[in-house]
Amino acid sequence: MPEVRHSVCALDCPDACSLLVTVENGRAVRLRGNPEHPVTRGFLCAKVARYLEREYSPERLLYPLRRTGRKGEGRFERISWDQALDEIASRLRQIAAEEGPEAILPYSYAGTMGLLNGSGMDRRFFHRLGASRLDRTICAATGSAALAETIGLRYGTEPEQFRRSRLILAWGANILGTNVHLWPFLVEARRNGARLYTIDPVRNKTGQLADRHFPINPGSDAALALGMMHVIVAERLYDADYVARFTTGFEALRARVAEYPPERVATLTGLSTQDIVGLARDYATISPAVIRLNYGVQRNERGGAAVKAISVLPALTGAWRQEGGGLLLSTSQAFHLNKAALERPDLQWKSLGRPARLVNMCQLGQALTALDDPPVKALVVYNSNPAAVAPNRNLVLQGLRRDDLFTVVLEQFQTDTADYADIVLPVTTFLEHTDLYLSYGHYYLQLARPVVPPPGETKSNVEIFRLLAARMGFDEPCFSETEDDMIRALLASDHPFVRGITLEELERQHFVRLRLASDGAPFLPFAEGGFGTPSGKCDLAAGAVEYCPPEESRLGDTALRKRYPLELISPKNDDSMNSTFGNRPDVDRQTSELTLHPEDAAARGIADGDPVRVFNERGSLLLTARVAETVRPGVVRAGSVRWPKKAPDRNNVNVLTSDRLADLGGGPVFYSCLVEVERCGD
Ligand SMILES: Nc1nc2c(c(=O)[nH]1)N[C@H]1C(S)=C(S)[C@@H](COP(=O)(O)OP(=O)(O)OC[C@H]3O[C@@H](n4cnc5c(=O)[nH]c(N)nc54)[C@H](O)[C@@H]3O)O[C@H]1N2
Ligand SMILES: Nc1nc2c(c(=O)[nH]1)N[C@H]1C(S)=C(S)[C@@H](COP(=O)(O)OP(=O)(O)OC[C@H]3O[C@@H](n4cnc5c(=O)[nH]c(N)nc54)[C@H](O)[C@@H]3O)O[C@H]1N2
Ligand code: SF4
Ligand SMILES: [Mo]
């Protein structure tokens, strides 16, 4: 008899969908969105609607493997779990003894958003070991640091409230591609007369359906926000009452924005003066107005400034007062769970007597080739595919190729990174293990139990680190905790948003709204102030940034832009999830294309469909040209992130991207990347 079970999509996506899985004879046969979840609303994105192909793919890793070929070559032999765990434990023990435990580096990101498998037993293990700590900056660090300065909390407008908005700015946010469950609320809003504007160097699917599209220069968003505030202040369109009661630093902001009249902002952003003025007036006078800001806006050299300047706009206009007004970058900080009980950073005191050193994950290549005292001698990768996703790929590979580096990779599939491993460990998918999920795009906490049995000899990250801890002789009680113990530890929080939510309630209901407001009333986080800054007010002075164009841009370093005159951005591919699904042929094709504006193509004798070489001083890459006006002249686009091993030149776009850091938070600058393009011979 088919049975319907509940699960949660674990992919790194703001939607964190509630899933219904039909299981027949122990096999999942159907996957759909839970119609009862207020944000999932019964549908899934196209990529995960096909997730069962991945679940039952013949390419799934099922057994532990030991490398037999050269690093990167991909030749392995099957070994037993005992052999694998013994070898890992003895190598880690030896490296810790010889070089100190900080010679061991974990490398993980959001392959799963599950808290237990993403930052649970693994963190306990590495803290107890005294390993280097990874600074997990690769996605959101810059924007998070910016919000911390201006509004102080990563809370945002509830997605459900977008149906009440009258003006929606999708600012560096490809809603249809990366946050599709917000879209139905926009459709509802627009049926009631709302307008949707997109601000993006690329006219993607979302931009094509917008009422207005503003094709901004990459990395110039801070200038646009300053220009808008110039108009809003000059024309007295701000909410003086809100500003007086719930903000600080208005005078500093007023002085700063005076320096950014629309004419100046036009030369910086590539938008017309008229458009800037019009946008500012619409934003300040159409109400409620909401900004869907996404992380696309902060993956550049000026990303911190951009998020700081943009994030004070709704305080200036008082948009936070209204249901359907405000700004949404992330909701994640509202999940005030007991992370310390889960991660146990205190265990570092036992191993090292101090916090371990921090290694920025955006600079993995440097960490593996230049870091000293101690050098990195062991790398343990899970929930991530750095050989594909990390910037400055040539340097990353140089590091991964080192013969004296011991590399362990926990994976579901034989990725490029797994090809460099000494030992590969096969792991479960989210359909096969227990986990607890927060979301960075809504306010529901969710529990998922295994819905199908793990295939072959796969084990979860939690189980693997539990077994490794035992092998290492770590005997603290936290290493023998069950998944349920770990969830109870996380829920042991006194914060009013979480207080009283129990495992039993989650078990019964599958998803539980945080206790944000009484009786399911709309959550208006900053309607009456309540910002997370030291003053409790929105810090307008922090938003009063100074702007200059990114060095690596068409308005930046002169010598550089002469050699490499095109700005490459490599945003998310609609039908994949970073490098997850990169083994699908359709995804491989989508991520093999470079979109150029007709003027830039013509100037180089490039026609649609031509093979092209894209290059800069960091590397060179082969792609297929797509000539289209969806990018503005001077900007080229390649969807990310391709599996390099599927490409004829075994490479991907991150061979071109830089491992310099953004202006704040230690985040990456994937989209500050100058290149030149030439047609290749046939
Ligand atoms: N389908 C799909 N969904 C995903 C992912 C995926 O790979 N595929 N990845 C997930 C992850 S890890 C994340 S972090 C989120 C990210 O979600 P988003 O932030 O929405 O994704 P991006 O594609 O990085 O960027 C969004 C848009 O910003 C634009 N952009 C680039 N540079 C600039 C700029 O300087 N200014 C402005 N205004 N716009 C700019 C890009 O052209 C793109 O259209 O999506 C998640 N969801
Ligand atoms: N050029 C360019 N590069 C980018 C970006 C970009 O926009 N452009 N985006 C950046 C961003 S925002 C991000 S977040 C990063 C994402 O980079 P990553 O976090 O590395 O994301 P994925 O590429 O999806 O790789 C996740 C891997 O985890 C594995 N996995 C899934 N579940 C589990 C599990 O339970 N256990 C284990 N052990 N493994 C599991 C999957 O099989 C997959 O191979 O990429 C960054 N890189
Ligand atoms: S990837 Fe996002 S939209 Fe797709 S099913 Fe998962 S959570 Fe939902
Ligand atoms: Mo991300």
Short mmCIF file of C-alpha atoms in Angstrom, two decimals, residues 101-483:
data_model
loop_
_atom_site.label_atom_id
_atom_site.label_comp_id
_atom_site.label_asym_id
_atom_site.label_seq_id
_atom_site.Cartn_x
_atom_site.Cartn_y
_atom_site.Cartn_z
CA PRO A 101 45.53 19.72 15.45
CA GLU A 102 45.11 23.03 13.63
CA ALA A 103 46.84 21.34 10.67
CA ILE A 104 43.44 19.71 10.15
CA LEU A 105 40.86 21.78 8.27
CA PRO A 106 37.17 20.95 7.89
CA TYR A 107 35.55 22.32 4.72
CA SER A 108 31.78 22.40 4.52
CA TYR A 109 28.92 24.57 3.41
CA ALA A 110 25.26 24.01 2.71
CA GLY A 111 24.97 20.76 0.75
CA THR A 112 22.30 20.16 3.34
CA MET A 113 20.65 22.90 5.38
CA GLY A 114 19.84 20.35 8.06
CA LEU A 115 21.21 21.59 11.36
CA LEU A 116 22.36 18.22 12.67
CA ASN A 117 24.09 17.17 9.46
CA GLY A 118 25.26 20.68 8.63
CA SER A 119 26.61 21.97 11.92
CA GLY A 120 26.09 19.29 14.55
CA MET A 121 28.21 16.26 15.27
CA ASP A 122 30.83 17.55 12.80
CA ARG A 123 31.34 20.76 14.78
CA ARG A 124 31.58 18.88 18.05
CA PHE A 125 34.15 16.55 16.49
CA PHE A 126 36.39 19.28 15.08
CA HIS A 127 36.14 21.43 18.23
CA ARG A 128 37.14 18.48 20.40
CA LEU A 129 39.96 17.71 18.01
CA GLY A 130 41.20 21.33 18.08
CA ALA A 131 41.11 21.55 14.29
CA SER A 132 41.25 24.90 12.48
CA ARG A 133 37.85 26.54 12.28
CA LEU A 134 36.41 27.30 8.88
CA ASP A 135 35.06 30.80 8.40
CA ARG A 136 31.95 29.96 6.37
CA THR A 137 31.87 33.08 4.26
CA ILE A 138 31.26 31.83 0.73
CA CYS A 139 27.66 32.90 0.41
CA ALA A 140 26.18 35.39 2.82
CA ALA A 141 28.94 36.74 5.09
CA THR A 142 29.16 40.16 3.50
CA GLY A 143 25.45 40.87 3.52
CA SER A 144 25.09 39.52 7.04
CA ALA A 145 27.84 41.79 8.32
CA ALA A 146 26.16 44.73 6.59
CA LEU A 147 22.76 44.06 8.14
CA ALA A 148 24.41 43.70 11.53
CA GLU A 149 25.57 47.31 11.26
CA THR A 150 22.36 48.87 9.99
CA ILE A 151 19.36 46.94 11.30
CA GLY A 152 21.22 44.59 13.62
CA LEU A 153 19.14 41.50 12.96
CA ARG A 154 18.65 39.19 10.02
CA TYR A 155 14.89 39.39 10.17
CA GLY A 156 12.86 40.35 7.13
CA THR A 157 9.40 40.78 5.71
CA GLU A 158 7.44 37.54 5.83
CA PRO A 159 7.00 36.07 2.35
CA GLU A 160 3.25 35.69 2.98
CA GLN A 161 3.01 39.47 3.39
CA PHE A 162 4.25 40.18 -0.13
CA ARG A 163 0.66 39.65 -1.27
CA ARG A 164 -0.16 42.98 0.42
CA SER A 165 2.69 44.93 -1.19
CA ARG A 166 2.01 47.57 -3.81
CA LEU A 167 5.60 47.96 -5.01
CA ILE A 168 8.11 45.14 -5.01
CA LEU A 169 11.75 45.77 -5.82
CA ALA A 170 13.60 42.56 -6.72
CA TRP A 171 17.07 43.88 -6.12
CA GLY A 172 19.78 41.44 -7.18
CA ALA A 173 17.18 38.75 -6.65
CA ASN A 174 16.16 36.28 -9.33
CA ILE A 175 12.90 35.32 -7.63
CA LEU A 176 11.69 32.89 -10.28
CA GLY A 177 15.02 31.11 -10.34
CA THR A 178 16.16 30.98 -6.74
CA ASN A 179 13.13 31.70 -4.57
CA VAL A 180 10.20 30.50 -6.64
CA HIS A 181 7.80 30.12 -3.69
CA LEU A 182 7.74 33.87 -3.28
CA TRP A 183 6.35 34.23 -6.79
CA PRO A 184 2.69 33.29 -6.12
CA PHE A 185 2.52 36.07 -3.52
CA LEU A 186 3.79 38.51 -6.15
CA VAL A 187 1.19 37.27 -8.60
CA GLU A 188 -1.49 37.93 -6.01
CA ALA A 189 -0.10 41.38 -5.25
CA ARG A 190 0.05 42.30 -8.92
CA ARG A 191 -3.52 41.15 -9.42
CA ASN A 192 -4.32 43.87 -6.89
CA GLY A 193 -2.35 46.43 -8.83
CA ALA A 194 1.15 46.04 -7.39
CA ARG A 195 4.19 46.76 -9.55
CA LEU A 196 7.33 44.65 -9.76
CA TYR A 197 10.66 46.30 -10.59
CA THR A 198 13.93 44.40 -11.04
CA ILE A 199 17.37 45.89 -10.47
CA ASP A 200 19.93 43.59 -12.04
CA PRO A 201 22.67 43.71 -14.68
CA VAL A 202 20.94 40.70 -16.25
CA ARG A 203 17.39 40.60 -17.48
CA ASN A 204 16.69 37.10 -16.25
CA LYS A 205 13.34 35.31 -16.17
CA THR A 206 12.17 37.53 -13.31
CA GLY A 207 13.27 40.67 -15.12
CA GLN A 208 11.45 39.61 -18.25
CA LEU A 209 8.17 39.46 -16.32
CA ALA A 210 8.70 42.71 -14.39
CA ASP A 211 6.90 46.01 -14.98
CA ARG A 212 10.23 47.83 -15.08
CA HIS A 213 13.79 46.57 -15.33
CA PHE A 214 16.80 48.64 -14.25
CA PRO A 215 19.96 47.21 -15.90
CA ILE A 216 22.45 48.38 -13.32
CA ASN A 217 26.24 48.15 -13.57
CA PRO A 218 27.54 45.25 -11.47
CA GLY A 219 28.70 46.32 -8.02
CA SER A 220 27.17 49.80 -8.19
CA ASP A 221 24.08 49.24 -6.02
CA ALA A 222 25.35 51.34 -3.14
CA ALA A 223 25.49 54.30 -5.49
CA LEU A 224 21.92 53.71 -6.62
CA ALA A 225 20.67 53.53 -3.03
CA LEU A 226 22.55 56.75 -2.18
CA GLY A 227 21.05 58.43 -5.24
CA MET A 228 17.55 57.32 -4.29
CA MET A 229 18.04 58.64 -0.78
CA HIS A 230 19.33 61.91 -2.24
CA VAL A 231 15.99 62.37 -3.99
CA ILE A 232 13.94 61.15 -1.03
CA VAL A 233 15.67 63.55 1.35
CA ALA A 234 15.75 66.49 -1.05
CA GLU A 235 12.06 66.13 -1.87
CA ARG A 236 11.14 65.44 1.78
CA LEU A 237 9.58 62.12 0.91
CA TYR A 238 10.89 60.41 4.03
CA ASP A 239 8.87 59.49 7.11
CA ALA A 240 10.08 62.13 9.54
CA ASP A 241 8.21 60.60 12.44
CA TYR A 242 9.70 57.12 11.94
CA VAL A 243 13.14 58.62 11.40
CA ALA A 244 12.90 60.65 14.60
CA ARG A 245 11.68 57.80 16.76
CA PHE A 246 13.37 54.70 15.42
CA THR A 247 16.62 55.71 13.72
CA THR A 248 19.93 57.36 14.51
CA GLY A 249 22.38 59.11 12.22
CA PHE A 250 19.98 60.99 9.97
CA GLU A 251 22.24 64.03 9.77
CA ALA A 252 25.21 61.91 8.69
CA LEU A 253 23.03 60.30 6.05
CA ARG A 254 21.70 63.63 4.83
CA ALA A 255 25.24 64.96 4.45
CA ARG A 256 26.42 61.87 2.61
CA VAL A 257 23.55 61.60 0.16
CA ALA A 258 23.98 65.23 -0.75
CA GLU A 259 27.18 64.11 -2.49
CA TYR A 260 25.24 61.66 -4.69
CA PRO A 261 22.91 63.65 -6.95
CA PRO A 262 21.16 61.58 -9.62
CA GLU A 263 23.47 62.89 -12.38
CA ARG A 264 26.53 61.51 -10.60
CA VAL A 265 24.76 58.28 -9.75
CA ALA A 266 23.80 57.86 -13.40
CA THR A 267 27.45 57.73 -14.48
CA LEU A 268 28.24 55.20 -11.73
CA THR A 269 25.27 52.89 -12.23
CA GLY A 270 24.73 53.14 -15.98
CA LEU A 271 21.08 54.10 -15.38
CA SER A 272 19.54 57.34 -16.62
CA THR A 273 19.04 60.30 -14.29
CA GLN A 274 15.35 60.20 -15.03
CA ASP A 275 15.11 56.51 -14.10
CA ILE A 276 16.91 57.08 -10.81
CA VAL A 277 14.62 59.95 -9.85
CA GLY A 278 11.54 58.01 -10.93
CA LEU A 279 12.57 54.93 -9.00
CA ALA A 280 13.20 56.98 -5.85
CA ARG A 281 9.83 58.71 -6.08
CA ASP A 282 7.95 55.48 -6.72
CA TYR A 283 9.73 53.79 -3.85
CA ALA A 284 8.94 56.57 -1.41
CA THR A 285 5.34 57.19 -2.46
CA ILE A 286 3.87 53.79 -3.35
CA SER A 287 3.01 51.98 -0.18
CA PRO A 288 3.47 49.35 1.09
CA ALA A 289 6.83 48.99 -0.66
CA VAL A 290 9.02 45.98 -0.08
CA ILE A 291 12.55 45.19 -1.20
CA ARG A 292 13.41 41.57 -1.94
CA LEU A 293 17.15 41.85 -1.67
CA ASN A 294 19.06 38.69 -2.39
CA TYR A 295 22.66 37.70 -2.05
CA GLY A 296 23.41 38.38 -5.72
CA VAL A 297 23.85 42.01 -4.73
CA GLN A 298 26.73 41.36 -2.31
CA ARG A 299 29.00 39.00 -4.26
CA ASN A 300 31.25 41.83 -5.38
CA GLU A 301 33.89 44.20 -4.08
CA ARG A 302 31.30 46.72 -2.92
CA GLY A 303 28.75 44.23 -1.65
CA GLY A 304 28.95 45.35 1.97
CA ALA A 305 28.39 48.97 1.07
CA ALA A 306 25.49 47.95 -1.17
CA VAL A 307 23.63 46.04 1.52
CA LYS A 308 24.31 48.73 4.13
CA ALA A 309 22.93 51.52 1.93
CA ILE A 310 19.94 49.55 0.65
CA SER A 311 18.98 48.23 4.06
CA VAL A 312 18.35 51.67 5.53
CA LEU A 313 15.85 52.61 2.81
CA PRO A 314 12.78 51.11 4.55
CA ALA A 315 13.62 52.95 7.77
CA LEU A 316 13.94 56.23 5.91
CA THR A 317 10.51 55.83 4.33
CA GLY A 318 8.92 54.10 7.32
CA ALA A 319 8.05 51.09 5.15
CA TRP A 320 8.64 48.79 8.13
CA ARG A 321 5.40 50.06 9.63
CA GLN A 322 3.18 48.37 7.07
CA GLU A 323 2.17 44.81 6.50
CA GLY A 324 3.74 44.00 3.15
CA GLY A 325 6.41 46.67 3.59
CA GLY A 326 10.05 46.44 4.58
CA LEU A 327 12.90 44.34 3.27
CA LEU A 328 13.75 40.67 3.06
CA LEU A 329 17.31 39.48 2.73
CA SER A 330 17.12 36.68 5.26
CA THR A 331 14.91 35.45 8.06
CA SER A 332 17.47 33.08 9.53
CA GLN A 333 18.35 34.90 12.71
CA ALA A 334 14.80 34.61 14.01
CA PHE A 335 15.49 30.93 14.68
CA HIS A 336 16.96 31.53 18.11
CA LEU A 337 17.94 27.92 18.72
CA ASN A 338 20.55 26.81 21.18
CA LYS A 339 23.39 26.58 18.68
CA ALA A 340 26.05 26.38 21.39
CA ALA A 341 24.50 23.20 22.73
CA LEU A 342 24.50 21.77 19.22
CA GLU A 343 27.98 22.83 18.15
CA ARG A 344 29.80 22.80 21.47
CA PRO A 345 32.47 25.43 20.76
CA ASP A 346 33.49 25.06 24.43
CA LEU A 347 35.18 21.78 23.50
CA GLN A 348 37.99 23.81 21.93
CA TRP A 349 39.05 24.81 25.41
CA LYS A 350 39.58 21.17 26.22
CA SER A 351 41.67 20.53 23.12
CA LEU A 352 43.52 23.81 22.60
CA GLY A 353 42.78 25.95 25.64
CA ARG A 354 41.65 28.70 23.24
CA PRO A 355 39.55 29.15 20.09
CA ALA A 356 41.22 27.57 17.07
CA ARG A 357 42.45 29.71 14.18
CA LEU A 358 39.93 30.74 11.55
CA VAL A 359 40.48 29.97 7.88
CA ASN A 360 38.39 31.83 5.32
CA MET A 361 36.74 29.32 2.99
CA CYS A 362 36.85 31.77 0.08
CA GLN A 363 40.62 31.47 0.13
CA LEU A 364 40.96 27.71 0.16
CA GLY A 365 43.68 27.79 -2.49
CA GLN A 366 45.81 30.08 -0.35
CA ALA A 367 45.08 28.01 2.76
CA LEU A 368 46.33 24.87 1.04
CA THR A 369 49.37 26.40 -0.63
CA ALA A 370 50.57 29.24 1.58
CA LEU A 371 49.27 28.83 5.11
CA ASP A 372 51.92 28.07 7.67
CA ASP A 373 52.33 27.42 11.36
CA PRO A 374 50.97 24.86 10.92
CA PRO A 375 50.38 24.17 7.23
CA VAL A 376 47.15 22.36 6.38
CA LYS A 377 47.95 18.64 6.28
CA ALA A 378 44.45 17.18 6.34
CA LEU A 379 41.25 18.42 4.71
CA VAL A 380 37.86 16.92 5.56
CA VAL A 381 35.18 17.98 3.06
CA TYR A 382 31.45 17.46 3.50
CA ASN A 383 28.33 19.30 2.25
CA SER A 384 30.48 21.07 -0.30
CA ASN A 385 32.27 20.73 -3.62
CA PRO A 386 35.14 23.22 -3.44
CA ALA A 387 36.88 21.98 -6.60
CA ALA A 388 33.86 23.40 -8.41
CA VAL A 389 32.46 26.22 -6.26
CA ALA A 390 35.46 27.97 -4.71
CA PRO A 391 37.00 30.96 -6.48
CA ASN A 392 40.49 31.02 -8.00
CA ARG A 393 40.10 27.41 -9.00
CA ASN A 394 43.62 26.93 -10.35
CA LEU A 395 45.06 27.65 -6.93
CA VAL A 396 42.49 25.40 -5.24
CA LEU A 397 43.47 22.52 -7.51
CA GLN A 398 47.16 23.17 -6.92
CA GLY A 399 46.42 22.71 -3.22
CA LEU A 400 44.22 19.66 -3.64
CA ARG A 401 46.92 18.00 -5.76
CA ARG A 402 49.53 18.17 -2.96
CA ASP A 403 50.86 14.70 -2.21
CA ASP A 404 51.38 15.50 1.45
CA LEU A 405 47.76 16.54 1.95
CA PHE A 406 45.41 13.90 3.37
CA THR A 407 41.91 14.53 2.01
CA VAL A 408 38.65 12.93 3.10
CA VAL A 409 35.41 13.65 1.22
CA LEU A 410 31.93 12.73 2.43
CA GLU A 411 29.69 12.70 -0.64
CA GLN A 412 26.61 11.36 -2.36
CA PHE A 413 28.24 11.59 -5.80
CA GLN A 414 31.71 11.36 -7.26
CA THR A 415 32.27 15.11 -7.64
CA ASP A 416 35.44 16.83 -8.81
CA THR A 417 36.38 17.28 -5.16
CA ALA A 418 35.84 13.59 -4.45
CA ASP A 419 38.29 12.83 -7.28
CA TYR A 420 41.01 14.46 -5.17
CA ALA A 421 40.20 12.49 -2.01
CA ASP A 422 42.34 9.85 -0.38
CA ILE A 423 39.21 8.39 1.17
CA VAL A 424 35.63 8.92 -0.02
CA LEU A 425 32.77 8.15 2.38
CA PRO A 426 29.24 7.58 0.97
CA VAL A 427 26.51 9.61 2.63
CA THR A 428 22.74 9.59 2.87
CA THR A 429 20.37 12.14 1.34
CA PHE A 430 17.82 14.15 3.29
CA LEU A 431 15.21 11.51 2.47
CA GLU A 432 17.24 9.00 4.45
CA HIS A 433 18.18 10.73 7.70
CA THR A 434 16.63 12.75 10.54
CA ASP A 435 17.18 16.49 10.67
CA LEU A 436 15.81 19.81 11.86
CA TYR A 437 15.52 22.71 9.43
CA LEU A 438 15.33 26.44 9.78
CA SER A 439 14.84 28.63 6.72
CA TYR A 440 16.38 31.83 5.47
CA GLY A 441 13.27 32.75 3.52
CA HIS A 442 10.37 32.04 5.90
CA TYR A 443 9.61 31.56 9.58
CA TYR A 444 8.74 27.85 9.89
CA LEU A 445 10.87 25.38 11.81
CA GLN A 446 10.61 21.86 10.37
CA LEU A 447 11.45 18.30 11.32
CA ALA A 448 12.19 15.54 8.82
CA ARG A 449 12.46 11.85 9.57
CA PRO A 450 13.91 9.33 7.14
CA VAL A 451 11.27 8.35 4.59
CA VAL A 452 13.26 5.65 2.79
CA PRO A 453 16.10 3.36 3.88
CA PRO A 454 19.70 4.39 3.15
CA PRO A 455 21.03 2.57 0.09
CA GLY A 456 24.20 0.45 0.09
CA GLU A 457 26.46 1.31 3.00
CA THR A 458 25.64 5.02 3.12
CA LYS A 459 25.65 6.79 6.48
CA SER A 460 24.68 10.29 7.55
CA ASN A 461 27.25 12.96 8.42
CA VAL A 462 26.04 12.74 12.03
CA GLU A 463 26.69 9.02 12.17
CA ILE A 464 30.08 9.30 10.47
CA PHE A 465 31.38 11.94 12.88
CA ARG A 466 29.95 9.98 15.79
CA LEU A 467 31.90 6.91 14.64
CA LEU A 468 35.05 8.94 14.06
CA ALA A 469 34.78 10.46 17.53
CA ALA A 470 34.63 6.98 19.02
CA ARG A 471 37.68 5.93 16.95
CA MET A 472 39.56 8.96 18.26
CA GLY A 473 38.67 8.06 21.83
CA PHE A 474 36.51 11.15 22.45
CA ASP A 475 34.34 10.02 25.33
CA GLU A 476 32.31 13.13 26.17
CA PRO A 477 28.62 12.26 26.41
CA CYS A 478 27.75 14.58 23.48
CA PHE A 479 29.40 12.11 21.11
CA SER A 480 26.93 9.39 21.95
CA GLU A 481 23.86 11.57 21.67
CA THR A 482 21.09 10.48 19.36
CA GLU A 483 19.56 12.75 16.74
#
